[in-house]
Amino acid sequence: MKISASFLAAWDNYMFMGGYLCVGIAILILLYHEFKLFQIKNYKEKYDYVNLHEINYFWYGVIAIILAAAFFCNTIASHTIEFRGILWFYVRLFITVCFAIIAYIVFSSMVRIYYPRTVEKRLTKIRNKPRTSPEGNIMRKLSEEEEDAHLDSSQIAEESSGVHSVDYDVWIDEKTGHKIIEKYYSYQHTEECPNCGYFTMKIANEELELAPTQNEPGKLIKHYSCSYCSHREQKEVTLAKLSTNA
């Protein structure tokens, strides 16, 4: 069965329009994410925003590009299809849909496996970027030994307990004494899996095996699970003795 040249011309036109539209949407998604990030001035809020949203926005952009490629592929060999008939039109459509599904699956795995490494690097950069005090002075990030003097007893106990992998960063303006205390959760982040080498391993749960006392340190077991290769392992963490000031 023949297929008209006018139909194919209109089809190609709509496919090109759809393809360019999807490319535009992909660019707008990524620009929107970067614009939102640019608007956030507080580094802790910027850190949380990247941690919660960057991978999702990147994946939405990838989906838009896959759709764009599918639209453009549906314009290939239109002159040949005009002579060979409508069957080849459906063959091209079927092959395009199959490749789009395969691309979705492949890129979904790639984004899940490879992109977290990029996000972690960006998060580390944001977390360690020097803060500025309200007076405009560059603040200094305190070491683990120094920061306890600036945390209250509940914060020290929470950090030293190791449960839920809480970590505090303390920044101080040495000229005015102004300080900023930021709270982070390590269990929200991926780590490199020793089995497959991808950044797909997270803390699944934590088990307090031995509670610390003022005389004896405690013991925490962290159970890790890899979402890619299903590798599981556990790490033993020694918890500091309870402070006598707590």
GROMACS .gro file of C-alpha atoms in nm:
model
  246
    1MET     CA    1   0.000   0.000   0.000
    2LYS     CA    2   0.136   0.336  -0.107
    3ILE     CA    3   0.183   0.631   0.125
    4SER     CA    4   0.145   0.987  -0.001
    5ALA     CA    5   0.436   1.229  -0.021
    6SER     CA    6   0.223   1.501   0.140
    7PHE     CA    7   0.155   1.283   0.445
    8LEU     CA    8   0.525   1.202   0.485
    9ALA     CA    9   0.618   1.568   0.447
   10ALA     CA   10   0.368   1.668   0.715
   11TRP     CA   11   0.483   1.379   0.937
   12ASP     CA   12   0.849   1.481   0.905
   13ASN     CA   13   0.758   1.840   0.982
   14TYR     CA   14   0.578   1.741   1.302
   15MET     CA   15   0.862   1.507   1.399
   16PHE     CA   16   1.118   1.785   1.359
   17MET     CA   17   0.900   2.019   1.562
   18GLY     CA   18   0.866   1.757   1.837
   19GLY     CA   19   1.239   1.690   1.833
   20TYR     CA   20   1.336   2.056   1.861
   21LEU     CA   21   1.073   2.106   2.131
   22CYS     CA   22   1.220   1.821   2.338
   23VAL     CA   23   1.572   1.956   2.296
   24GLY     CA   24   1.445   2.294   2.414
   25ILE     CA   25   1.272   2.132   2.712
   26ALA     CA   26   1.593   1.949   2.806
   27ILE     CA   27   1.791   2.273   2.798
   28LEU     CA   28   1.523   2.457   2.996
   29ILE     CA   29   1.518   2.184   3.262
   30LEU     CA   30   1.893   2.207   3.316
   31LEU     CA   31   1.890   2.587   3.305
   32TYR     CA   32   1.603   2.598   3.554
   33HIS     CA   33   1.796   2.374   3.792
   34GLU     CA   34   2.109   2.589   3.766
   35PHE     CA   35   1.904   2.909   3.803
   36LYS     CA   36   1.735   2.777   4.118
   37LEU     CA   37   2.077   2.680   4.251
   38PHE     CA   38   2.216   3.024   4.166
   39GLN     CA   39   1.932   3.189   4.360
   40ILE     CA   40   2.021   3.002   4.679
   41LYS     CA   41   2.285   3.202   4.862
   42ASN     CA   42   2.313   2.990   5.177
   43TYR     CA   43   2.563   2.711   5.113
   44LYS     CA   44   2.389   2.461   5.340
   45GLU     CA   45   2.059   2.519   5.158
   46LYS     CA   46   2.246   2.494   4.827
   47TYR     CA   47   2.398   2.164   4.943
   48ASP     CA   48   2.058   2.024   5.039
   49TYR     CA   49   1.904   2.136   4.710
   50VAL     CA   50   2.174   1.963   4.503
   51ASN     CA   51   2.153   1.653   4.720
   52LEU     CA   52   1.776   1.625   4.679
   53HIS     CA   53   1.718   1.742   4.320
   54GLU     CA   54   2.022   1.736   4.092
   55ILE     CA   55   2.006   1.373   3.984
   56ASN     CA   56   1.630   1.401   3.918
   57TYR     CA   57   1.663   1.713   3.703
   58PHE     CA   58   1.952   1.560   3.511
   59TRP     CA   59   1.745   1.247   3.445
   60TYR     CA   60   1.447   1.454   3.325
   61GLY     CA   61   1.681   1.626   3.081
   62VAL     CA   62   1.809   1.290   2.957
   63ILE     CA   63   1.451   1.168   2.900
   64ALA     CA   64   1.377   1.479   2.694
   65ILE     CA   65   1.688   1.413   2.480
   66ILE     CA   66   1.582   1.048   2.428
   67LEU     CA   67   1.240   1.166   2.310
   68ALA     CA   68   1.405   1.421   2.081
   69ALA     CA   69   1.621   1.147   1.926
   70ALA     CA   70   1.311   0.931   1.877
   71PHE     CA   71   1.133   1.215   1.695
   72PHE     CA   72   1.430   1.285   1.469
   73CYS     CA   73   1.476   0.914   1.390
   74ASN     CA   74   1.118   0.906   1.262
   75THR     CA   75   1.221   1.129   0.972
   76ILE     CA   76   1.496   0.897   0.845
   77ALA     CA   77   1.458   0.750   0.495
   78SER     CA   78   1.121   0.911   0.423
   79HIS     CA   79   1.188   0.911   0.048
   80THR     CA   80   1.255   0.536   0.055
   81ILE     CA   81   0.937   0.475   0.256
   82GLU     CA   82   0.738   0.674   0.000
   83PHE     CA   83   0.830   0.423  -0.269
   84ARG     CA   84   0.822   0.106  -0.059
   85GLY     CA   85   0.485   0.166   0.104
   86ILE     CA   86   0.317   0.214   0.438
   87LEU     CA   87   0.452  -0.112   0.583
   88TRP     CA   88   0.799   0.040   0.603
   89PHE     CA   89   0.653   0.346   0.772
   90TYR     CA   90   0.529   0.123   1.056
   91VAL     CA   91   0.857  -0.070   1.058
   92ARG     CA   92   1.046   0.258   1.112
   93LEU     CA   93   0.803   0.359   1.384
   94PHE     CA   94   0.836   0.021   1.558
   95ILE     CA   95   1.217   0.026   1.544
   96THR     CA   96   1.226   0.383   1.676
   97VAL     CA   97   1.004   0.296   1.972
   98CYS     CA   98   1.220  -0.009   2.049
   99PHE     CA   99   1.539   0.196   2.041
  100ALA     CA  100   1.379   0.462   2.262
  101ILE     CA  101   1.286   0.198   2.520
  102ILE     CA  102   1.636   0.049   2.508
  103ALA     CA  103   1.792   0.396   2.540
  104TYR     CA  104   1.568   0.468   2.840
  105ILE     CA  105   1.682   0.151   3.016
  106VAL     CA  106   2.051   0.199   2.931
  107PHE     CA  107   2.067   0.566   3.025
  108SER     CA  108   1.863   0.505   3.340
  109SER     CA  109   2.131   0.263   3.457
  110MET     CA  110   2.412   0.497   3.351
  111VAL     CA  111   2.264   0.794   3.537
  112ARG     CA  112   2.207   0.580   3.847
  113ILE     CA  113   2.558   0.432   3.834
  114TYR     CA  114   2.784   0.711   3.711
  115TYR     CA  115   2.619   1.045   3.790
  116PRO     CA  116   2.621   1.011   4.172
  117ARG     CA  117   3.002   1.040   4.160
  118THR     CA  118   2.966   1.381   3.991
  119VAL     CA  119   2.703   1.489   4.244
  120GLU     CA  120   2.922   1.384   4.538
  121LYS     CA  121   3.211   1.592   4.403
  122ARG     CA  122   2.983   1.893   4.372
  123LEU     CA  123   2.845   1.840   4.722
  124THR     CA  124   3.196   1.817   4.867
  125LYS     CA  125   3.291   2.140   4.690
  126ILE     CA  126   2.983   2.321   4.825
  127ARG     CA  127   3.032   2.185   5.177
  128ASN     CA  128   3.394   2.305   5.192
  129LYS     CA  129   3.347   2.638   5.017
  130PRO     CA  130   3.446   2.915   5.265
  131ARG     CA  131   3.148   3.079   5.431
  132THR     CA  132   3.117   3.454   5.477
  133SER     CA  133   2.994   3.609   5.801
  134PRO     CA  134   2.730   3.886   5.808
  135GLU     CA  135   3.019   4.132   5.854
  136GLY     CA  136   3.173   4.013   5.526
  137ASN     CA  137   3.464   3.823   5.680
  138ILE     CA  138   3.583   3.487   5.548
  139MET     CA  139   3.507   3.220   5.806
  140ARG     CA  140   3.724   2.922   5.900
  141LYS     CA  141   3.600   2.565   5.916
  142LEU     CA  142   3.697   2.409   6.247
  143SER     CA  143   3.860   2.071   6.280
  144GLU     CA  144   3.687   1.780   6.455
  145GLU     CA  145   3.891   1.852   6.769
  146GLU     CA  146   3.806   2.222   6.770
  147GLU     CA  147   3.436   2.204   6.692
  148ASP     CA  148   3.326   2.027   7.012
  149ALA     CA  149   3.384   2.348   7.208
  150HIS     CA  150   3.118   2.515   6.995
  151LEU     CA  151   2.855   2.238   7.002
  152ASP     CA  152   2.606   2.188   7.281
  153SER     CA  153   2.589   1.861   7.472
  154SER     CA  154   2.304   1.718   7.264
  155GLN     CA  155   2.488   1.789   6.938
  156ILE     CA  156   2.809   1.632   7.068
  157ALA     CA  157   2.618   1.325   7.184
  158GLU     CA  158   2.437   1.299   6.852
  159GLU     CA  159   2.758   1.326   6.650
  160SER     CA  160   2.962   1.093   6.870
  161SER     CA  161   2.685   0.832   6.885
  162GLY     CA  162   2.732   0.757   6.517
  163VAL     CA  163   2.366   0.658   6.487
  164HIS     CA  164   2.215   0.784   6.161
  165SER     CA  165   2.565   0.909   6.066
  166VAL     CA  166   2.514   1.266   6.181
  167ASP     CA  167   2.801   1.506   6.123
  168TYR     CA  168   2.834   1.872   6.216
  169ASP     CA  169   3.045   2.139   6.048
  170VAL     CA  170   3.132   2.448   6.249
  171TRP     CA  171   3.244   2.767   6.076
  172ILE     CA  172   3.368   3.064   6.278
  173ASP     CA  173   3.452   3.425   6.206
  174GLU     CA  174   3.768   3.470   6.410
  175LYS     CA  175   3.736   3.849   6.401
  176THR     CA  176   3.385   3.874   6.546
  177GLY     CA  177   3.323   3.528   6.695
  178HIS     CA  178   3.019   3.469   6.473
  179LYS     CA  179   2.968   3.100   6.407
  180ILE     CA  180   2.761   2.881   6.178
  181ILE     CA  181   2.672   2.521   6.265
  182GLU     CA  182   2.560   2.296   5.981
  183LYS     CA  183   2.415   1.946   6.017
  184TYR     CA  184   2.471   1.671   5.760
  185TYR     CA  185   2.348   1.314   5.725
  186SER     CA  186   2.598   1.073   5.572
  187TYR     CA  187   2.337   0.802   5.516
  188GLN     CA  188   2.179   1.015   5.242
  189HIS     CA  189   2.486   0.977   5.026
  190THR     CA  190   2.622   0.703   4.805
  191GLU     CA  191   2.966   0.551   4.843
  192GLU     CA  192   3.188   0.357   4.607
  193CYS     CA  193   3.102  -0.011   4.615
  194PRO     CA  194   3.415  -0.227   4.664
  195ASN     CA  195   3.258  -0.502   4.454
  196CYS     CA  196   3.147  -0.321   4.136
  197GLY     CA  197   3.332   0.009   4.179
  198TYR     CA  198   3.026   0.228   4.124
  199PHE     CA  199   2.889   0.497   4.357
  200THR     CA  200   2.577   0.295   4.432
  201MET     CA  201   2.631   0.178   4.789
  202LYS     CA  202   2.435   0.332   5.075
  203ILE     CA  203   2.379   0.271   5.442
  204ALA     CA  204   2.074   0.043   5.463
  205ASN     CA  205   2.046   0.047   5.841
  206GLU     CA  206   2.251   0.092   6.156
  207GLU     CA  207   2.258  -0.131   6.459
  208LEU     CA  208   2.378  -0.013   6.798
  209GLU     CA  209   2.553  -0.320   6.930
  210LEU     CA  210   2.703  -0.166   7.242
  211ALA     CA  211   2.600   0.167   7.387
  212PRO     CA  212   2.889   0.391   7.498
  213THR     CA  213   2.929   0.488   7.861
  214GLN     CA  214   3.151   0.736   8.041
  215ASN     CA  215   3.400   0.455   8.102
  216GLU     CA  216   3.378   0.243   7.789
  217PRO     CA  217   3.342   0.321   7.417
  218GLY     CA  218   3.046   0.182   7.226
  219LYS     CA  219   3.010  -0.015   6.906
  220LEU     CA  220   2.789   0.056   6.604
  221ILE     CA  221   2.737  -0.176   6.308
  222LYS     CA  222   2.659  -0.004   5.977
  223HIS     CA  223   2.497  -0.226   5.714
  224TYR     CA  224   2.564  -0.123   5.353
  225SER     CA  225   2.383  -0.230   5.038
  226CYS     CA  226   2.470  -0.168   4.672
  227SER     CA  227   2.172  -0.093   4.446
  228TYR     CA  228   2.363  -0.204   4.136
  229CYS     CA  229   2.529  -0.536   4.215
  230SER     CA  230   2.338  -0.610   4.541
  231HIS     CA  231   2.667  -0.638   4.730
  232ARG     CA  232   2.619  -0.619   5.105
  233GLU     CA  233   2.869  -0.558   5.378
  234GLN     CA  234   2.890  -0.424   5.729
  235LYS     CA  235   3.135  -0.195   5.899
  236GLU     CA  236   3.204  -0.168   6.267
  237VAL     CA  237   3.233   0.183   6.407
  238THR     CA  238   3.376   0.258   6.750
  239LEU     CA  239   3.173   0.517   6.937
  240ALA     CA  240   3.345   0.762   7.166
  241LYS     CA  241   3.291   0.746   7.539
  242LEU     CA  242   3.019   0.971   7.673
  243SER     CA  243   3.138   1.312   7.779
  244THR     CA  244   3.125   1.379   8.152
  245ASN     CA  245   2.976   1.718   8.064
  246ALA     CA  246   2.687   1.570   7.866
   0.00000   0.00000   0.00000
